[in-house]
PDB file of C-alpha atoms in Angstrom:
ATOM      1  CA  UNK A  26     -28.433  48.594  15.581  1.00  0.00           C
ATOM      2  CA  UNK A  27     -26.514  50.203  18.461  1.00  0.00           C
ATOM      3  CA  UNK A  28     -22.780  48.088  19.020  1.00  0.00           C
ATOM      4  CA  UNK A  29     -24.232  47.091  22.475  1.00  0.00           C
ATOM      5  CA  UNK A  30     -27.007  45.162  21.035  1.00  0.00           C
ATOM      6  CA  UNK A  31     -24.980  44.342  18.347  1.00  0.00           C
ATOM      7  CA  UNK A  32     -22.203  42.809  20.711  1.00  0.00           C
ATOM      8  CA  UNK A  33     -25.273  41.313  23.044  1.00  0.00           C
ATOM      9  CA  UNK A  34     -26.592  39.442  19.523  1.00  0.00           C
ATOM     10  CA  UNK A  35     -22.972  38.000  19.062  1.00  0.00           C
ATOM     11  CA  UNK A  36     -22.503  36.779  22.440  1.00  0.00           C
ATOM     12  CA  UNK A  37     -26.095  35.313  22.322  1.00  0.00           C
ATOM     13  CA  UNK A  38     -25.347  33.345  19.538  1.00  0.00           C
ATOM     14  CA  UNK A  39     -22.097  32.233  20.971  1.00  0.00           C
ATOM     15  CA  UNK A  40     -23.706  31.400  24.723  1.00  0.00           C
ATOM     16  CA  UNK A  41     -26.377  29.114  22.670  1.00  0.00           C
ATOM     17  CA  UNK A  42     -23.953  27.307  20.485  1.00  0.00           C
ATOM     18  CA  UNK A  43     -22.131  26.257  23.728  1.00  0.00           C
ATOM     19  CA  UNK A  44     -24.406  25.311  25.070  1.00  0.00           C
ATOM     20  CA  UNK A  45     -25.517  22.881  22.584  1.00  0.00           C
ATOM     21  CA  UNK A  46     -21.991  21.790  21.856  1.00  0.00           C
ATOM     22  CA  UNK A  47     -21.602  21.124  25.615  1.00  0.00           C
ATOM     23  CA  UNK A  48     -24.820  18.911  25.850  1.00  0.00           C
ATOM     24  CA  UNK A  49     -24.113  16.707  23.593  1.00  0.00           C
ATOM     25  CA  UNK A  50     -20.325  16.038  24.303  1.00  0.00           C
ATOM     26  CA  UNK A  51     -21.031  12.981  26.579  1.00  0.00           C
ATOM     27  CA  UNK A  52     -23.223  11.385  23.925  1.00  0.00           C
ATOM     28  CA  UNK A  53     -20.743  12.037  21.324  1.00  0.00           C
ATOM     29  CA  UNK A  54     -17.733  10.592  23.243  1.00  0.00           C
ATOM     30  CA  UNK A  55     -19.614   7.581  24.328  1.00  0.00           C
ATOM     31  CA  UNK A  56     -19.625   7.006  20.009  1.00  0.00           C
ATOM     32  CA  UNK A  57     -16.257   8.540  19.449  1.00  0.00           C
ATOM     33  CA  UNK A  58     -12.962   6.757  19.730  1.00  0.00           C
ATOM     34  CA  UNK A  59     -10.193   7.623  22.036  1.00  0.00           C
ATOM     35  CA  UNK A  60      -8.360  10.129  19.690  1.00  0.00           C
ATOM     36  CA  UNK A  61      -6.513  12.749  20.949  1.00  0.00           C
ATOM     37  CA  UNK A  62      -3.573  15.317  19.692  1.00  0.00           C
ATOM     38  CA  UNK A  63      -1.298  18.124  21.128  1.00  0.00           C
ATOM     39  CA  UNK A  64      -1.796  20.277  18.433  1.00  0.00           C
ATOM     40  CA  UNK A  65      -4.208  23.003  18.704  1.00  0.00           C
ATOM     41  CA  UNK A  66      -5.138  23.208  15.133  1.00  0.00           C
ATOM     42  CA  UNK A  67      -5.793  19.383  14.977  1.00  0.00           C
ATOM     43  CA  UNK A  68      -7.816  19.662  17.988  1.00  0.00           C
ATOM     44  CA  UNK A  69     -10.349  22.076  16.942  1.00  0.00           C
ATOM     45  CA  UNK A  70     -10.541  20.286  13.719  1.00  0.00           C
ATOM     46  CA  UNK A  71     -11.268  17.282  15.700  1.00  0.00           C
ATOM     47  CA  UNK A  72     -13.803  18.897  17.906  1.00  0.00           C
ATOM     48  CA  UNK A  73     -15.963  20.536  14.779  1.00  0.00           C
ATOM     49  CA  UNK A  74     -16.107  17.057  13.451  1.00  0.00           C
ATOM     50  CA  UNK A  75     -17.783  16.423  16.422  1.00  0.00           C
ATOM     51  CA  UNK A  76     -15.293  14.127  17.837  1.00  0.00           C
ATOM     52  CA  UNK A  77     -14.499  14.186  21.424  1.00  0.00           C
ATOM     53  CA  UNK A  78     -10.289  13.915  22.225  1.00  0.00           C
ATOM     54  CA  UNK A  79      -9.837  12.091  25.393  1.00  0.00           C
ATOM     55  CA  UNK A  80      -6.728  14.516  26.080  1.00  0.00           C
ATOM     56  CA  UNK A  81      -5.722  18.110  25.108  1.00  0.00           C
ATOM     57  CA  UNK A  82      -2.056  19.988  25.469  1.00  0.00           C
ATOM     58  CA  UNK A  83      -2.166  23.536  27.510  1.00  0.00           C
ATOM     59  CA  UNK A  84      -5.949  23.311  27.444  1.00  0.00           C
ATOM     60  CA  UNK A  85      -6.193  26.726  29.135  1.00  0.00           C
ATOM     61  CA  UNK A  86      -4.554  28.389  26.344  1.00  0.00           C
ATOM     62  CA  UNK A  87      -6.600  26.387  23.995  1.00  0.00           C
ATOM     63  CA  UNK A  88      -9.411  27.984  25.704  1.00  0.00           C
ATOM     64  CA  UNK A  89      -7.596  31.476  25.752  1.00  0.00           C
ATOM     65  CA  UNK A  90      -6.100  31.143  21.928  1.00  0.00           C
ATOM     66  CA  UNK A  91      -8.775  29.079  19.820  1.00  0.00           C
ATOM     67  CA  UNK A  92     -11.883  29.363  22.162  1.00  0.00           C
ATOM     68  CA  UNK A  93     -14.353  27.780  19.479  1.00  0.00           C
ATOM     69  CA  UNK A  94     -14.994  24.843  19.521  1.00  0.00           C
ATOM     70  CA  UNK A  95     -14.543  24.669  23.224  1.00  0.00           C
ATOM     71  CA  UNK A  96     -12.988  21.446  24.868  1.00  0.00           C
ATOM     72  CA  UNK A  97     -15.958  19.522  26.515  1.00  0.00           C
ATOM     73  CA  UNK A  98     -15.041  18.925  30.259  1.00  0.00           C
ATOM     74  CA  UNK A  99     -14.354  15.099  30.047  1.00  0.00           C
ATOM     75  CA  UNK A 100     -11.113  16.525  27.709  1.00  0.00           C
ATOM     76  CA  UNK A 101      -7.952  15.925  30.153  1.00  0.00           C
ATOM     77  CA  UNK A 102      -4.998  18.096  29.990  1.00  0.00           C
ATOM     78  CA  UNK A 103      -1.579  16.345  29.159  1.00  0.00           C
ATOM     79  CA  UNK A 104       0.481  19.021  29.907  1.00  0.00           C
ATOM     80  CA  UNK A 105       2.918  20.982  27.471  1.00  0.00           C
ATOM     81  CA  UNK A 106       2.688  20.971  23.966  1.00  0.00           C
ATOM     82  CA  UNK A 107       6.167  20.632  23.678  1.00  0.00           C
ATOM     83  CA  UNK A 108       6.554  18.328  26.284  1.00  0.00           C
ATOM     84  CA  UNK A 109       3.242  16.314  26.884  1.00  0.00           C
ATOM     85  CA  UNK A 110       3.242  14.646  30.038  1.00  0.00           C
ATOM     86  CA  UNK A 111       3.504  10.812  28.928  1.00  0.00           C
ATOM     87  CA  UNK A 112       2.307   8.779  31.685  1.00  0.00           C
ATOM     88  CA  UNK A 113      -0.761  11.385  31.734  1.00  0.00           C
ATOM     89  CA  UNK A 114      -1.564  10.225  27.957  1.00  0.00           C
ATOM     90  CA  UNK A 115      -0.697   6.343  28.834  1.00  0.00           C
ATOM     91  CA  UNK A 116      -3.410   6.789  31.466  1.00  0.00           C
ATOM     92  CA  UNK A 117      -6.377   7.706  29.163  1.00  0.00           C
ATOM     93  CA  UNK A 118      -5.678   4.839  27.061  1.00  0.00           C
ATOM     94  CA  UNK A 119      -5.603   6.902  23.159  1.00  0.00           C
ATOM     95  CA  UNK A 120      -6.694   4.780  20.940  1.00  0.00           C
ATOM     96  CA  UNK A 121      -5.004   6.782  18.043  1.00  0.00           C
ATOM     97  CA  UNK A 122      -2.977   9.975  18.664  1.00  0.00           C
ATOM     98  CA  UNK A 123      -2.230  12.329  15.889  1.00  0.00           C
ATOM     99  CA  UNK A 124       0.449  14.693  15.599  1.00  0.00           C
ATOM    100  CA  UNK A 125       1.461  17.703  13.253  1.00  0.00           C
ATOM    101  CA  UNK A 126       5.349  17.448  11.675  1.00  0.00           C
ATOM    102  CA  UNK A 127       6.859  20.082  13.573  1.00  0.00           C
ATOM    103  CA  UNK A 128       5.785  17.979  16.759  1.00  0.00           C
ATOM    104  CA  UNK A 129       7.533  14.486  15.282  1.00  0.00           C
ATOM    105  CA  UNK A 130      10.825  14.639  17.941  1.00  0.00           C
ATOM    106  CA  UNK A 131       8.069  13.059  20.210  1.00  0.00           C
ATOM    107  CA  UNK A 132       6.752  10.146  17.466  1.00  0.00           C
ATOM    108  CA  UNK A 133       8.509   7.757  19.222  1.00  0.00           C
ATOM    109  CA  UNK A 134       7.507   7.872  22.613  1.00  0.00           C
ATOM    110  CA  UNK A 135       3.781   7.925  21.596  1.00  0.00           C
ATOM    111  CA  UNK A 136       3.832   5.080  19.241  1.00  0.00           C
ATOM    112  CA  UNK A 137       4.522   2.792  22.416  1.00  0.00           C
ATOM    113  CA  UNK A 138       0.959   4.021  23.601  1.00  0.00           C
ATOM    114  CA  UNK A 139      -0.854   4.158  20.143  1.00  0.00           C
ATOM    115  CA  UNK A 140      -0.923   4.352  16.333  1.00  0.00           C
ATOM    116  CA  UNK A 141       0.263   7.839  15.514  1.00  0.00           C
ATOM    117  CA  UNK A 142      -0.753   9.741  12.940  1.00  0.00           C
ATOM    118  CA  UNK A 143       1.253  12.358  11.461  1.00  0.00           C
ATOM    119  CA  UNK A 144      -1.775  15.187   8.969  1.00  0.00           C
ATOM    120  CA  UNK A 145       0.362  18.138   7.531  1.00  0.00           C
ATOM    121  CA  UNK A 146      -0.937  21.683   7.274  1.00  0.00           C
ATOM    122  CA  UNK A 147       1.156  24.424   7.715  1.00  0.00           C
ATOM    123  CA  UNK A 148       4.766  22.961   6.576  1.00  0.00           C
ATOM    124  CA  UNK A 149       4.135  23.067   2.771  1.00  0.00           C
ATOM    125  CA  UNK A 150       4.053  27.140   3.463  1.00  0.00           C
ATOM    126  CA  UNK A 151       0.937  27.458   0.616  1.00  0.00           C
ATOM    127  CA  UNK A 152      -2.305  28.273   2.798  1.00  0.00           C
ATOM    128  CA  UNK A 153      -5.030  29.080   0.572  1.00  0.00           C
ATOM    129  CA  UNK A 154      -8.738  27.979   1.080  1.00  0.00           C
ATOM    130  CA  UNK A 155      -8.993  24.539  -0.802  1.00  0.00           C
ATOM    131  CA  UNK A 156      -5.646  23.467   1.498  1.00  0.00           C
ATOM    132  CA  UNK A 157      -7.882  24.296   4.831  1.00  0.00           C
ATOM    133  CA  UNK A 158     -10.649  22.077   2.662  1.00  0.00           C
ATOM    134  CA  UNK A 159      -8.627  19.581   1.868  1.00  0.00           C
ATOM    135  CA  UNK A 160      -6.894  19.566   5.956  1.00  0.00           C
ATOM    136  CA  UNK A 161     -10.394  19.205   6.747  1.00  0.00           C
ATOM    137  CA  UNK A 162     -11.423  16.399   4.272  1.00  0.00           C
ATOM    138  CA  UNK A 163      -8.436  14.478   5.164  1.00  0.00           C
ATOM    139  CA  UNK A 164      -8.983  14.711   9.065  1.00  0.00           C
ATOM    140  CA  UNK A 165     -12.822  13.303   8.625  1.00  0.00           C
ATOM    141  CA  UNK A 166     -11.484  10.655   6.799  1.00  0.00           C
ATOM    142  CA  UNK A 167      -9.295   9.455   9.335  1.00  0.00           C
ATOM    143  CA  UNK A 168     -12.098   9.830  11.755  1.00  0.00           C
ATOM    144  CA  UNK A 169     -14.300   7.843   9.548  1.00  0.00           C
ATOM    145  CA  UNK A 170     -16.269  11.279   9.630  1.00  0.00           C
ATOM    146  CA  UNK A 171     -16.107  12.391   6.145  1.00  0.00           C
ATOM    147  CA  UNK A 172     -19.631  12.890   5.778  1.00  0.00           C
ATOM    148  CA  UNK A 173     -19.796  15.237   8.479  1.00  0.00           C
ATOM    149  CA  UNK A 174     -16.421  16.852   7.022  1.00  0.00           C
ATOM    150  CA  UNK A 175     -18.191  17.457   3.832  1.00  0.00           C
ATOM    151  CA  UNK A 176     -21.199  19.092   5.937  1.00  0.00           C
ATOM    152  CA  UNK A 177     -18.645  20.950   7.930  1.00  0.00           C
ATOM    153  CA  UNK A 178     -17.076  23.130   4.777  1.00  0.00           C
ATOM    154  CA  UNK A 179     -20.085  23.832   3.058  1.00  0.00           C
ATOM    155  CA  UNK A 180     -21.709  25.154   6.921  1.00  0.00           C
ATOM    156  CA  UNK A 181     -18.741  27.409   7.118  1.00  0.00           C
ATOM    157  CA  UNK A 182     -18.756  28.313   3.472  1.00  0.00           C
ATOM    158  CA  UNK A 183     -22.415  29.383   4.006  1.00  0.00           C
ATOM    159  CA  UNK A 184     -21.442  31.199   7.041  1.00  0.00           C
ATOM    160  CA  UNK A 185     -18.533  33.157   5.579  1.00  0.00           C
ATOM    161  CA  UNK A 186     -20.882  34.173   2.346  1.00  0.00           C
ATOM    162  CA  UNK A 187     -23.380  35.707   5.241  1.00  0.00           C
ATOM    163  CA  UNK A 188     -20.673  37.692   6.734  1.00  0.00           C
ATOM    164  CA  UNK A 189     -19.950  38.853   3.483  1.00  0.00           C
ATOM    165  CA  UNK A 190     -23.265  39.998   2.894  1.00  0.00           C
ATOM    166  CA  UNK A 191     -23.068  42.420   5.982  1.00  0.00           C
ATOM    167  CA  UNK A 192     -19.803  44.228   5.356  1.00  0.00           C
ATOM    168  CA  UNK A 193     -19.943  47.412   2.677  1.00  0.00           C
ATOM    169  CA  UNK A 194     -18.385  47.086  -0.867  1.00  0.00           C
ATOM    170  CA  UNK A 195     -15.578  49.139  -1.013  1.00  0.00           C
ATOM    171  CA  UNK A 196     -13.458  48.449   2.175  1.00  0.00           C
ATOM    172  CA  UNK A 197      -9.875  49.451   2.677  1.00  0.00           C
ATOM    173  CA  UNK A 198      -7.427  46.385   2.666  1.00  0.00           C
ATOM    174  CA  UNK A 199      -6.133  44.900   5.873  1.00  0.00           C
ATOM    175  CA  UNK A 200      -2.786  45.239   7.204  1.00  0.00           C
ATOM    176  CA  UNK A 201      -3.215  42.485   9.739  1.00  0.00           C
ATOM    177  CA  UNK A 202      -0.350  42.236  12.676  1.00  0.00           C
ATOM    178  CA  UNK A 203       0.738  41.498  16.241  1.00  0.00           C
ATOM    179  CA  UNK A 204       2.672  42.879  18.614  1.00  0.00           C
ATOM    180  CA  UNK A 205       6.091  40.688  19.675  1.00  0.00           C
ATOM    181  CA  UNK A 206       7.405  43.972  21.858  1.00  0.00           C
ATOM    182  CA  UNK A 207       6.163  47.242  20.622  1.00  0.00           C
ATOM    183  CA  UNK A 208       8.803  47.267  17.792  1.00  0.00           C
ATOM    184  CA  UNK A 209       8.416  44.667  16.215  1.00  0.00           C
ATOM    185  CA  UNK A 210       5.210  43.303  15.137  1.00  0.00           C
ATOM    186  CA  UNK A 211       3.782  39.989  12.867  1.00  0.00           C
ATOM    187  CA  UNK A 212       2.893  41.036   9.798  1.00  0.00           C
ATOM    188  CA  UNK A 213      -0.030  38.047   8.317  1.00  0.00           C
ATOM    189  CA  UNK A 214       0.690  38.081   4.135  1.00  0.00           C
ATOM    190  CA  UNK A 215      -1.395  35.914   1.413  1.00  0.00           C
ATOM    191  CA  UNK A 216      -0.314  32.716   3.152  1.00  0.00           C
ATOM    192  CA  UNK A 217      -1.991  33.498   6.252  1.00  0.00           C
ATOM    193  CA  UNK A 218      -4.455  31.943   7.744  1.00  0.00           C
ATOM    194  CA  UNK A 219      -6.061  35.342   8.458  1.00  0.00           C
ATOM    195  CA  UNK A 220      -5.870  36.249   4.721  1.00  0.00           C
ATOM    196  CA  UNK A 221      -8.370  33.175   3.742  1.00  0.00           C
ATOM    197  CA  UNK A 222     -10.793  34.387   6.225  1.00  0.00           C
ATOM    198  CA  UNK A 223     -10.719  38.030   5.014  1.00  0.00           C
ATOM    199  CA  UNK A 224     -10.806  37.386   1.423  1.00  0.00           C
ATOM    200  CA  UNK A 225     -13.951  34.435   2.121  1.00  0.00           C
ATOM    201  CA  UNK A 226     -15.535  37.742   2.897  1.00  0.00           C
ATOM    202  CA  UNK A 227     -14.624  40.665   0.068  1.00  0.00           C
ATOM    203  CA  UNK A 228     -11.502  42.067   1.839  1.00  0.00           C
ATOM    204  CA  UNK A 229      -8.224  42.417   1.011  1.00  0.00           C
ATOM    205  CA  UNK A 230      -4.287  41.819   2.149  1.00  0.00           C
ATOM    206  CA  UNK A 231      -2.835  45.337   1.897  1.00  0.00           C
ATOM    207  CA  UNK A 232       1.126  43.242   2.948  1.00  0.00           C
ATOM    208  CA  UNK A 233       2.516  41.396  -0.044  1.00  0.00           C
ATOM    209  CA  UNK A 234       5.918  40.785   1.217  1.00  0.00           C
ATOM    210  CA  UNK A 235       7.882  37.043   1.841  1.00  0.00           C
ATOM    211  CA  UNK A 236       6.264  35.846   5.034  1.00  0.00           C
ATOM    212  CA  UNK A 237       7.126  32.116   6.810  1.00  0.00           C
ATOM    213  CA  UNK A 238       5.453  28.937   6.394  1.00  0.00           C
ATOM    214  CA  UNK A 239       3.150  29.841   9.059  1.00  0.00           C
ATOM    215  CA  UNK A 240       2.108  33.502   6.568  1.00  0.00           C
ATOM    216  CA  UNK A 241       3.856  36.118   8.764  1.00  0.00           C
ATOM    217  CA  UNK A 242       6.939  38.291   8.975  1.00  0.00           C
ATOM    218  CA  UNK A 243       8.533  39.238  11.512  1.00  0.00           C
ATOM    219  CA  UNK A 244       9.422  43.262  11.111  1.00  0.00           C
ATOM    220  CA  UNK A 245       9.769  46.241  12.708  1.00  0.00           C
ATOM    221  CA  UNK A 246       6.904  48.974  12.942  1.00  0.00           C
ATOM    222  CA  UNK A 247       9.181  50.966  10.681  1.00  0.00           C
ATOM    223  CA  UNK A 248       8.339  48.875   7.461  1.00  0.00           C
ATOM    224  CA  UNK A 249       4.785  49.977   7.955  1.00  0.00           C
ATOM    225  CA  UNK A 250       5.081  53.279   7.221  1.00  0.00           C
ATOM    226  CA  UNK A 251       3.419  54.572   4.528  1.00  0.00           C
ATOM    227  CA  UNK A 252       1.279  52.060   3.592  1.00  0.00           C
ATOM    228  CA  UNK A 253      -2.783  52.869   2.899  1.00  0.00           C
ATOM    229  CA  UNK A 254      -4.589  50.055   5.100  1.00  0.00           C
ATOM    230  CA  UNK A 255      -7.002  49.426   8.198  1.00  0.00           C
ATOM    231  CA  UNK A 256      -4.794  48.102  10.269  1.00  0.00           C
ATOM    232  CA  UNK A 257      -6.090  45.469  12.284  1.00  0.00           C
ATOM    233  CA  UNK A 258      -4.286  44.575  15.705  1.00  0.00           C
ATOM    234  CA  UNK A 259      -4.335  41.005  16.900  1.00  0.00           C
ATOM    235  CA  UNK A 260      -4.754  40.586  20.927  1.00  0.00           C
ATOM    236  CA  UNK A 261      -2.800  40.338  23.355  1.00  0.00           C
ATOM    237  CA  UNK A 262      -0.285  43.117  23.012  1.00  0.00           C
ATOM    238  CA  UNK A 263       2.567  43.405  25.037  1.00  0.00           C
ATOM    239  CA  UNK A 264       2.367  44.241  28.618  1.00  0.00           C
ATOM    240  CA  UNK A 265       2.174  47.479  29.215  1.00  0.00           C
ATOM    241  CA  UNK A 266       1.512  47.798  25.394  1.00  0.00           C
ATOM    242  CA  UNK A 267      -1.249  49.801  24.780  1.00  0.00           C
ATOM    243  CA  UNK A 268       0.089  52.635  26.786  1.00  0.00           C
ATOM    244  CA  UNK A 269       3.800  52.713  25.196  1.00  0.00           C
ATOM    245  CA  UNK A 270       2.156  52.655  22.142  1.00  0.00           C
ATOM    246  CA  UNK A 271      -0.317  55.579  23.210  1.00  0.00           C
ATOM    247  CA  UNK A 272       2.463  57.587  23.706  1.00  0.00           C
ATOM    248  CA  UNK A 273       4.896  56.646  20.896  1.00  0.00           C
ATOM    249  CA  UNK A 274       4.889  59.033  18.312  1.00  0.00           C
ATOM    250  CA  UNK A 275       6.294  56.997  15.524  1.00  0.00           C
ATOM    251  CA  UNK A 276       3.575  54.123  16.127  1.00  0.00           C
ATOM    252  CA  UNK A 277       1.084  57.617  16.354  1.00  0.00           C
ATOM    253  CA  UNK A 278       2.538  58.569  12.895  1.00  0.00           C
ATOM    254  CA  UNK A 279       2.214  54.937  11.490  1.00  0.00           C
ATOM    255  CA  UNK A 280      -1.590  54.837  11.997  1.00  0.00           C
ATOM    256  CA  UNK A 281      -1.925  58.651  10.775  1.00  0.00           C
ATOM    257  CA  UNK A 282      -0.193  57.338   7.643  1.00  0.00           C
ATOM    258  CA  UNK A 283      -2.475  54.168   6.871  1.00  0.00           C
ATOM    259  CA  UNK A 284      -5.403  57.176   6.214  1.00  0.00           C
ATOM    260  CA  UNK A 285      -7.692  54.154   8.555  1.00  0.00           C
ATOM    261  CA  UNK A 286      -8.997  53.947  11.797  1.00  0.00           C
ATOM    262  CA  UNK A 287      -7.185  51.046  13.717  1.00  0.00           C
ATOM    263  CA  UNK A 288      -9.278  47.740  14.469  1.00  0.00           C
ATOM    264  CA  UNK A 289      -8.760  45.635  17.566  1.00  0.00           C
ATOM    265  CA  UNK A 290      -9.820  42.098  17.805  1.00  0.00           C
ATOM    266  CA  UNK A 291      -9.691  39.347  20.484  1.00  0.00           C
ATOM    267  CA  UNK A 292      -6.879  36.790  19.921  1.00  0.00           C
ATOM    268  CA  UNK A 293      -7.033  33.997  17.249  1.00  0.00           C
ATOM    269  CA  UNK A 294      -5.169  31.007  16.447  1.00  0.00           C
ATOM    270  CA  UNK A 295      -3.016  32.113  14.110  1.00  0.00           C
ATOM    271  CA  UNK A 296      -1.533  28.514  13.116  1.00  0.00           C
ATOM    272  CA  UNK A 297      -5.347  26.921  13.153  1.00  0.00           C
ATOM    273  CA  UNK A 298      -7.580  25.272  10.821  1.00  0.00           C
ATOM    274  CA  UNK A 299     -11.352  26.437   9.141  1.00  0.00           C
ATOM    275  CA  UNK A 300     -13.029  26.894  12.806  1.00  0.00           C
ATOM    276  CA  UNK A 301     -10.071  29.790  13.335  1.00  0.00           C
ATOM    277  CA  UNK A 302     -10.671  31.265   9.793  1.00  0.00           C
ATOM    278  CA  UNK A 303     -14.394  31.144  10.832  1.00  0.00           C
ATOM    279  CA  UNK A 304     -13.755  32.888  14.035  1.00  0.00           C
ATOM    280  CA  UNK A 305     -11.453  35.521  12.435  1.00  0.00           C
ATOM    281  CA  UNK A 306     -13.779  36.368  10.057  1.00  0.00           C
ATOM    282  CA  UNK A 307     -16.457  36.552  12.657  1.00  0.00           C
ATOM    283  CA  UNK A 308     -14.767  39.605  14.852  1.00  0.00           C
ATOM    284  CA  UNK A 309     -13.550  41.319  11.503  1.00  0.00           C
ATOM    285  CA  UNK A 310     -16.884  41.477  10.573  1.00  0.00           C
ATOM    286  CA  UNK A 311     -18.639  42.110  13.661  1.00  0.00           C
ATOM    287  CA  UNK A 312     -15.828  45.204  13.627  1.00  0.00           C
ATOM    288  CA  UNK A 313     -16.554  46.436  10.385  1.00  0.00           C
ATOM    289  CA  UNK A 314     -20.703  47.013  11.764  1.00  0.00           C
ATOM    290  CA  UNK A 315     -20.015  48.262  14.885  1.00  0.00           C
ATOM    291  CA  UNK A 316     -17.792  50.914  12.962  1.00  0.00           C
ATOM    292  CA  UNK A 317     -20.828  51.689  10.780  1.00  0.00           C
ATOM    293  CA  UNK A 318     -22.282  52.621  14.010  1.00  0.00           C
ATOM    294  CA  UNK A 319     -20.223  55.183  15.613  1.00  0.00           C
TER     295      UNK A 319
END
């Protein structure tokens, strides 16, 4: 299969499930209650559970960051993340709002609108697959959805063993990273987020150094030197990026070293739940056969 019709298959799909996601949003927030949070990874957890927040934080950059699920239209944006806008949340009447720890400085000014919830993910630092289960299970059971949590992991489960299916035995680890400047890069270890969605699939984390609670470090392009991986840019890069890097001969000698072609893919949510491991997994794989291709 060519990587056009390849790429035309993927965005089919994609198109489709929108489309059907969108459609049904009104019926699903007429049944839904008025739930809402600023954090991203909560909120696409939310909307694969098929519940329908009343109000979203920087809901373009949801749709630039996380992209799937997408926010159905009646989802109003409350400003900052950081900094929701209050009165804005006061006006669509929450009838619960959850929150993630690292957003707590704020608890107290939303409990005078609603019951807040505070679900924990990321702040434990130990990301491996039955913790994005067990996010998930916990989330459906505060939305009274735990049936369709249940239906939710074993769907993705079934997914991720079909991707697996399409990429060759025998691949090259991952050295997965991001560009802060074109220095200094994110490096995504076994904590990762990223690393559950590769290994769901038969690859492997080629960077086994400390990382955060969030599964990165933060290094120069210096410490990866040397090491035998596909390394596998996360978008966006830097602006102006790609063409200081184009013309930087250490970065030049970096790739040379890893023995690998370098891999490209479209921004993820690096901080998310199982629909960003899902997603991940989706444009490493769809990577891997268009490389078969060429």
């Amino acid at each position: 299969m060519s990587s056009t019709n390849t790429r035309l298959k993927h965005f089919s799909f994609a198109l489709s499930l929108s489309a059907l996601l969108v459609s049904s949003f009104q019926a699903l927030a007429d049944a839904s209650p008025r739930v809402m949070s600023v954090d991203w990874t909560q909120t696409e957890t939310m909307l694969a559970l098929g519940g329908v927040p009343v109000g979203v934080a920087q809901g373009q950059d949801y749709d630039a960051w996380v992209k799937s699920p997408p926010l159905p239209p009646q989802t109003k944006d409350v400003g900052l993340r950081t900094q929701p806008n209050i009165e804005r949340i006061y006006e669509l009447r929450p009838e619960r709002i959850f929150i993630a720890p690292y957003f707590s400085s704020m608890k107290h000014r939303l409990v005078d609108i609603a019951p807040v919830t505070t679900i924990d993910l990321y702040e434990s630092g130990i990301t491996d697959w039955s913790v994005l289960t067990s996010f998930t299970r916990r989330f459906g059971e505060e939305l009274g959805r735990e049936a369709e949590a249940e239906a939710l992991i074993q769907q993705y489960e079934k997914r991720l063993s079909l991707l697996k299916q399409r990429i060759n035995k025998g691949q090259p680890p991952l050295l997965m990273i991001q560009f802060m400047d074109t220095k200094h890069v994110r490096v995504f270890g076994q904590n990762s987020l990223y690393s559950q969605a590769i290994e769901k699939i038969g690859l492997s984390n080629a960077w086994n150094e400390k990382t955060n609670s969030w599964g990165f470090s933060l290094v120069g392009i210096d410490k990866l030197a040397g090491i035998k991986a596909q390394i596998v840019i996360v978008e966006p890069l830097p602006y102006g990026g790609a063409e200081q890097l184009s013309q930087d001969p250490f970065w030049q000698y970096v790739v040379q070293q890893s023995g690998e072609k370098v891999m490209q893919v479209a921004p993820v949510w690096s901080f998310g739940s199982m629909p960003s491991a899902l997603r991940f997994a989706e444009l490493v794989t769809a990577s891997k056969v268009e490389e078969l291709t060429q």
